[in-house]
């Protein structure tokens, strides 16, 4: 049963010393240090989570060092609990080894779910209000003027049969075969079963 720490700073100017001192004082023998992590890249956190075993305790200095959102934080701690790994946040006074710590985290989980439901409700209300005002939501129907020109040219090249699907895409600067086929359907071209030739 090990006590493992995780420290993170999000800018180059910040220093890990305060976190490292607190983690060492909390008994951490091994500390994973994340310096200037991106929005999704947290390789040291991934290493720490992989290193942890049943019965270990995962310690952080403060909750905002672990998760970028309440939802993210709850997900990580929930995964730890399922693996029977205790979680401790020094500054926030949370320790899932205690009944109070587990209760605190249950409240966080409820808040994360509430936050998610509020976002869903607001989105639905916004879409409904837009619909009532006659505003269309979603992708526009049909093609832009530029796409219509490409669709006409694609129809000519396709029906000519001198060019492969890939060649037509390249000639007309169409990004994908799926887009080319959408253009052809728009022009009501009868698609033939031909092997990219």
Tab-separated table of N, CA and C in Angstrom, residues 50-154:
chain	number	residue	atom	x	y	z
A	50	UNK	N	-1.965	4.713	-13.968
A	50	UNK	CA	-1.570	3.353	-14.356
A	50	UNK	C	-0.745	2.686	-13.260
A	51	UNK	N	0.053	3.458	-12.562
A	51	UNK	CA	0.937	2.937	-11.524
A	51	UNK	C	0.163	2.465	-10.292
A	52	UNK	N	-0.913	3.144	-9.969
A	52	UNK	CA	-1.670	2.856	-8.751
A	52	UNK	C	-2.241	1.439	-8.728
A	53	UNK	N	-2.225	0.840	-7.542
A	53	UNK	CA	-2.761	-0.504	-7.335
A	53	UNK	C	-3.790	-0.479	-6.206
A	54	UNK	N	-4.589	-1.534	-6.129
A	54	UNK	CA	-5.593	-1.663	-5.071
A	54	UNK	C	-4.940	-1.462	-3.705
A	55	UNK	N	-5.577	-0.640	-2.878
A	55	UNK	CA	-5.055	-0.376	-1.538
A	55	UNK	C	-4.178	0.865	-1.453
A	56	UNK	N	-3.716	1.383	-2.599
A	56	UNK	CA	-2.897	2.596	-2.612
A	56	UNK	C	-3.763	3.815	-2.316
A	57	UNK	N	-3.095	4.916	-2.026
A	57	UNK	CA	-3.773	6.200	-1.840
A	57	UNK	C	-3.192	7.190	-2.839
A	58	UNK	N	-4.063	7.875	-3.546
A	58	UNK	CA	-3.662	8.871	-4.545
A	58	UNK	C	-3.904	10.247	-3.935
A	59	UNK	N	-2.832	11.040	-3.832
A	59	UNK	CA	-2.910	12.321	-3.134
A	59	UNK	C	-2.613	13.473	-4.093
A	60	UNK	N	-3.437	14.507	-3.995
A	60	UNK	CA	-3.181	15.738	-4.749
A	60	UNK	C	-3.179	16.903	-3.769
A	61	UNK	N	-2.619	18.017	-4.183
A	61	UNK	CA	-2.561	19.194	-3.321
A	61	UNK	C	-3.933	19.848	-3.218
A	62	UNK	N	-4.599	20.005	-4.383
A	62	UNK	CA	-5.881	20.704	-4.446
A	62	UNK	C	-6.691	20.121	-5.599
A	63	UNK	N	-8.019	20.123	-5.483
A	63	UNK	CA	-8.892	19.514	-6.498
A	63	UNK	C	-8.649	20.041	-7.908
A	64	UNK	N	-8.381	21.340	-8.046
A	64	UNK	CA	-8.208	21.889	-9.394
A	64	UNK	C	-6.936	21.403	-10.082
A	65	UNK	N	-6.070	20.712	-9.354
A	65	UNK	CA	-4.863	20.133	-9.962
A	65	UNK	C	-5.177	18.833	-10.693
A	66	UNK	N	-6.306	18.227	-10.373
A	66	UNK	CA	-6.637	16.927	-10.955
A	66	UNK	C	-7.599	17.017	-12.130
A	67	UNK	N	-8.685	17.731	-11.968
A	67	UNK	CA	-9.697	17.761	-13.022
A	67	UNK	C	-9.911	19.158	-13.559
A	68	UNK	N	-10.200	19.249	-14.840
A	68	UNK	CA	-10.448	20.553	-15.458
A	68	UNK	C	-11.916	20.964	-15.339
A	69	UNK	N	-12.740	20.008	-14.952
A	69	UNK	CA	-14.156	20.293	-14.736
A	69	UNK	C	-14.630	19.367	-13.623
A	70	UNK	N	-15.764	19.696	-13.068
A	70	UNK	CA	-16.334	18.859	-12.014
A	70	UNK	C	-16.604	17.457	-12.548
A	71	UNK	N	-17.100	17.398	-13.770
A	71	UNK	CA	-17.395	16.106	-14.402
A	71	UNK	C	-16.123	15.263	-14.533
A	72	UNK	N	-15.038	15.883	-14.990
A	72	UNK	CA	-13.751	15.205	-15.158
A	72	UNK	C	-13.241	14.700	-13.813
A	73	UNK	N	-13.318	15.542	-12.814
A	73	UNK	CA	-12.859	15.203	-11.473
A	73	UNK	C	-13.636	14.018	-10.902
A	74	UNK	N	-14.946	14.074	-11.005
A	74	UNK	CA	-15.797	12.997	-10.489
A	74	UNK	C	-15.496	11.689	-11.208
A	75	UNK	N	-15.291	11.761	-12.533
A	75	UNK	CA	-14.987	10.553	-13.305
A	75	UNK	C	-13.693	9.900	-12.810
A	76	UNK	N	-12.644	10.702	-12.625
A	76	UNK	CA	-11.347	10.157	-12.196
A	76	UNK	C	-11.465	9.518	-10.817
A	77	UNK	N	-12.085	10.219	-9.879
A	77	UNK	CA	-12.196	9.682	-8.514
A	77	UNK	C	-13.091	8.450	-8.485
A	78	UNK	N	-14.134	8.439	-9.294
A	78	UNK	CA	-15.005	7.264	-9.382
A	78	UNK	C	-14.212	6.049	-9.880
A	79	UNK	N	-13.368	6.268	-10.887
A	79	UNK	CA	-12.518	5.174	-11.399
A	79	UNK	C	-11.576	4.670	-10.311
A	80	UNK	N	-11.029	5.588	-9.526
A	80	UNK	CA	-10.143	5.186	-8.427
A	80	UNK	C	-10.909	4.344	-7.407
A	81	UNK	N	-12.106	4.779	-7.044
A	81	UNK	CA	-12.893	4.045	-6.052
A	81	UNK	C	-13.243	2.645	-6.543
A	82	UNK	N	-13.554	2.512	-7.825
A	82	UNK	CA	-13.866	1.192	-8.381
A	82	UNK	C	-12.663	0.262	-8.311
A	83	UNK	N	-11.461	0.848	-8.371
A	83	UNK	CA	-10.228	0.053	-8.280
A	83	UNK	C	-9.758	-0.094	-6.828
A	84	UNK	N	-10.584	0.380	-5.884
A	84	UNK	CA	-10.278	0.318	-4.448
A	84	UNK	C	-8.993	1.076	-4.110
A	85	UNK	N	-8.882	2.268	-4.707
A	85	UNK	CA	-7.765	3.172	-4.451
A	85	UNK	C	-8.339	4.397	-3.748
A	86	UNK	N	-7.765	4.743	-2.606
A	86	UNK	CA	-8.245	5.903	-1.851
A	86	UNK	C	-7.780	7.190	-2.529
A	87	UNK	N	-8.519	8.260	-2.283
A	87	UNK	CA	-8.200	9.563	-2.874
A	87	UNK	C	-8.159	10.603	-1.771
A	88	UNK	N	-7.160	11.486	-1.851
A	88	UNK	CA	-7.027	12.519	-0.834
A	88	UNK	C	-6.633	13.839	-1.492
A	89	UNK	N	-7.346	14.910	-1.129
A	89	UNK	CA	-6.999	16.266	-1.563
A	89	UNK	C	-6.622	17.051	-0.314
A	90	UNK	N	-5.362	17.467	-0.232
A	90	UNK	CA	-4.834	18.072	0.995
A	90	UNK	C	-5.552	19.375	1.364
A	91	UNK	N	-5.542	20.351	0.476
A	91	UNK	CA	-6.121	21.669	0.774
A	91	UNK	C	-7.625	21.587	1.011
A	92	UNK	N	-8.309	20.755	0.235
A	92	UNK	CA	-9.769	20.665	0.318
A	92	UNK	C	-10.248	19.774	1.467
A	93	UNK	N	-9.320	19.058	2.103
A	93	UNK	CA	-9.680	18.225	3.245
A	93	UNK	C	-10.532	17.020	2.890
A	94	UNK	N	-10.367	16.504	1.699
A	94	UNK	CA	-11.152	15.344	1.270
A	94	UNK	C	-10.280	14.100	1.359
A	95	UNK	N	-10.820	13.064	1.981
A	95	UNK	CA	-10.125	11.784	2.088
A	95	UNK	C	-11.182	10.690	1.977
A	96	UNK	N	-11.169	9.948	0.865
A	96	UNK	CA	-12.211	8.932	0.653
A	96	UNK	C	-12.016	7.698	1.531
A	97	UNK	N	-10.975	7.697	2.376
A	97	UNK	CA	-10.837	6.630	3.368
A	97	UNK	C	-11.841	6.821	4.499
A	98	UNK	N	-12.366	8.046	4.636
A	98	UNK	CA	-13.326	8.330	5.713
A	98	UNK	C	-14.739	8.411	5.151
A	99	UNK	N	-15.714	8.192	6.016
A	99	UNK	CA	-17.120	8.278	5.609
A	99	UNK	C	-17.454	9.699	5.158
A	100	UNK	N	-16.916	10.695	5.864
A	100	UNK	CA	-17.170	12.087	5.501
A	100	UNK	C	-16.600	12.399	4.114
A	101	UNK	N	-15.402	11.911	3.838
A	101	UNK	CA	-14.780	12.133	2.524
A	101	UNK	C	-15.593	11.508	1.402
A	102	UNK	N	-16.103	10.299	1.644
A	102	UNK	CA	-16.940	9.638	0.630
A	102	UNK	C	-18.242	10.408	0.427
A	103	UNK	N	-18.791	10.929	1.531
A	103	UNK	CA	-20.021	11.726	1.449
A	103	UNK	C	-19.773	13.006	0.650
A	104	UNK	N	-18.651	13.680	0.928
A	104	UNK	CA	-18.312	14.898	0.180
A	104	UNK	C	-18.228	14.601	-1.313
A	105	UNK	N	-17.617	13.486	-1.614
A	105	UNK	CA	-17.475	13.178	-3.035
A	105	UNK	C	-18.794	12.780	-3.667
A	106	UNK	N	-19.673	12.177	-2.892
A	106	UNK	CA	-21.016	11.888	-3.398
A	106	UNK	C	-21.752	13.171	-3.758
A	107	UNK	N	-21.540	14.208	-2.944
A	107	UNK	CA	-22.154	15.509	-3.232
A	107	UNK	C	-21.582	16.079	-4.529
A	108	UNK	N	-20.269	15.977	-4.717
A	108	UNK	CA	-19.650	16.450	-5.965
A	108	UNK	C	-20.239	15.733	-7.171
A	109	UNK	N	-20.418	14.417	-7.031
A	109	UNK	CA	-20.973	13.633	-8.146
A	109	UNK	C	-22.389	14.110	-8.467
A	110	UNK	N	-23.176	14.379	-7.419
A	110	UNK	CA	-24.541	14.883	-7.634
A	110	UNK	C	-24.519	16.247	-8.307
A	111	UNK	N	-23.599	17.112	-7.902
A	111	UNK	CA	-23.479	18.434	-8.521
A	111	UNK	C	-23.086	18.324	-9.991
A	112	UNK	N	-22.194	17.397	-10.306
A	112	UNK	CA	-21.784	17.207	-11.705
A	112	UNK	C	-22.970	16.757	-12.551
A	113	UNK	N	-23.775	15.855	-12.011
A	113	UNK	CA	-24.962	15.379	-12.731
A	113	UNK	C	-25.972	16.512	-12.894
A	114	UNK	N	-26.148	17.298	-11.849
A	114	UNK	CA	-27.056	18.447	-11.906
A	114	UNK	C	-26.591	19.441	-12.974
A	115	UNK	N	-25.294	19.718	-12.992
A	115	UNK	CA	-24.714	20.637	-13.980
A	115	UNK	C	-24.984	20.131	-15.399
A	116	UNK	N	-24.805	18.839	-15.612
A	116	UNK	CA	-25.048	18.248	-16.931
A	116	UNK	C	-26.518	18.395	-17.326
A	117	UNK	N	-27.415	18.125	-16.397
A	117	UNK	CA	-28.854	18.238	-16.682
A	117	UNK	C	-29.261	19.674	-16.991
A	118	UNK	N	-28.682	20.640	-16.287
A	118	UNK	CA	-28.976	22.059	-16.548
A	118	UNK	C	-28.545	22.429	-17.967
A	119	UNK	N	-27.371	21.976	-18.380
A	119	UNK	CA	-26.876	22.270	-19.736
A	119	UNK	C	-27.815	21.680	-20.780
A	120	UNK	N	-28.246	20.439	-20.560
A	120	UNK	CA	-29.170	19.787	-21.500
A	120	UNK	C	-30.486	20.562	-21.573
A	121	UNK	N	-31.025	20.955	-20.417
A	121	UNK	CA	-32.288	21.707	-20.389
A	121	UNK	C	-32.159	23.048	-21.106
A	122	UNK	N	-31.055	23.751	-20.878
A	122	UNK	CA	-30.849	25.050	-21.538
A	122	UNK	C	-30.729	24.884	-23.045
A	123	UNK	N	-30.040	23.841	-23.464
A	123	UNK	CA	-29.889	23.585	-24.898
A	123	UNK	C	-31.246	23.318	-25.526
A	124	UNK	N	-32.035	22.458	-24.881
A	124	UNK	CA	-33.381	22.152	-25.397
A	124	UNK	C	-34.249	23.407	-25.461
A	125	UNK	N	-34.203	24.206	-24.401
A	125	UNK	CA	-35.008	25.434	-24.359
A	125	UNK	C	-34.577	26.396	-25.459
A	126	UNK	N	-33.277	26.519	-25.681
A	126	UNK	CA	-32.766	27.391	-26.735
A	126	UNK	C	-33.195	26.933	-28.112
A	127	UNK	N	-33.129	25.637	-28.358
A	127	UNK	CA	-33.555	25.086	-29.652
A	127	UNK	C	-35.053	25.279	-29.855
A	128	UNK	N	-35.831	25.063	-28.791
A	128	UNK	CA	-37.282	25.241	-28.881
A	128	UNK	C	-37.630	26.701	-29.166
A	129	UNK	N	-36.954	27.626	-28.486
A	129	UNK	CA	-37.210	29.056	-28.701
A	129	UNK	C	-36.853	29.454	-30.130
A	130	UNK	N	-35.739	28.933	-30.643
A	130	UNK	CA	-35.339	29.232	-32.022
A	130	UNK	C	-36.366	28.682	-33.001
A	131	UNK	N	-36.870	27.492	-32.718
A	131	UNK	CA	-37.873	26.866	-33.588
A	131	UNK	C	-39.157	27.698	-33.602
A	132	UNK	N	-39.564	28.169	-32.426
A	132	UNK	CA	-40.783	28.977	-32.327
A	132	UNK	C	-40.648	30.316	-33.049
A	133	UNK	N	-39.434	30.842	-33.121
A	133	UNK	CA	-39.195	32.089	-33.846
A	133	UNK	C	-38.988	31.844	-35.337
A	134	UNK	N	-39.057	30.580	-35.735
A	134	UNK	CA	-38.916	30.244	-37.148
A	134	UNK	C	-37.481	30.127	-37.617
A	135	UNK	N	-36.549	30.084	-36.684
A	135	UNK	CA	-35.141	29.947	-37.062
A	135	UNK	C	-34.815	28.476	-37.218
A	136	UNK	N	-34.133	28.169	-38.291
A	136	UNK	CA	-33.722	26.789	-38.521
A	136	UNK	C	-32.462	26.507	-37.730
A	137	UNK	N	-32.385	25.311	-37.198
A	137	UNK	CA	-31.169	24.898	-36.512
A	137	UNK	C	-30.562	23.745	-37.279
A	138	UNK	N	-29.299	23.548	-37.083
A	138	UNK	CA	-28.614	22.467	-37.778
A	138	UNK	C	-28.011	22.935	-39.086
A	139	UNK	N	-27.524	21.985	-39.821
A	139	UNK	CA	-26.848	22.262	-41.075
A	139	UNK	C	-27.846	22.744	-42.130
A	140	UNK	N	-27.446	23.741	-42.927
A	140	UNK	CA	-28.354	24.211	-43.976
A	140	UNK	C	-28.647	23.115	-44.996
A	141	UNK	N	-29.859	23.132	-45.523
A	141	UNK	CA	-30.262	22.151	-46.522
A	141	UNK	C	-29.733	22.601	-47.876
A	142	UNK	N	-29.276	21.641	-48.672
A	142	UNK	CA	-28.803	21.970	-50.016
A	142	UNK	C	-27.313	22.252	-50.042
A	143	UNK	N	-26.881	22.901	-51.122
A	143	UNK	CA	-25.463	23.178	-51.325
A	143	UNK	C	-25.223	24.673	-51.473
A	144	UNK	N	-24.011	25.097	-51.138
A	144	UNK	CA	-23.621	26.487	-51.366
A	144	UNK	C	-23.443	26.689	-52.874
A	145	UNK	N	-23.303	27.939	-53.291
A	145	UNK	CA	-23.127	28.220	-54.726
A	145	UNK	C	-21.862	27.557	-55.263
A	146	UNK	N	-20.783	27.618	-54.499
A	146	UNK	CA	-19.527	26.986	-54.922
A	146	UNK	C	-19.707	25.474	-55.048
A	147	UNK	N	-20.397	24.880	-54.081
A	147	UNK	CA	-20.633	23.433	-54.110
A	147	UNK	C	-21.523	23.051	-55.288
A	148	UNK	N	-22.499	23.905	-55.614
A	148	UNK	CA	-23.365	23.622	-56.771
A	148	UNK	C	-22.554	23.603	-58.064
A	149	UNK	N	-21.617	24.554	-58.197
A	149	UNK	CA	-20.753	24.573	-59.396
A	149	UNK	C	-19.910	23.302	-59.468
A	150	UNK	N	-19.383	22.897	-58.323
A	150	UNK	CA	-18.585	21.664	-58.291
A	150	UNK	C	-19.451	20.454	-58.616
A	151	UNK	N	-20.688	20.457	-58.148
A	151	UNK	CA	-21.601	19.336	-58.410
A	151	UNK	C	-21.871	19.203	-59.905
A	152	UNK	N	-22.076	20.324	-60.589
A	152	UNK	CA	-22.314	20.293	-62.044
A	152	UNK	C	-21.080	19.763	-62.765
A	153	UNK	N	-19.898	20.267	-62.368
A	153	UNK	CA	-18.653	19.806	-62.995
A	153	UNK	C	-18.412	18.327	-62.695
A	154	UNK	N	-18.709	17.909	-61.472
A	154	UNK	CA	-18.523	16.507	-61.089
A	154	UNK	C	-19.422	15.608	-61.920
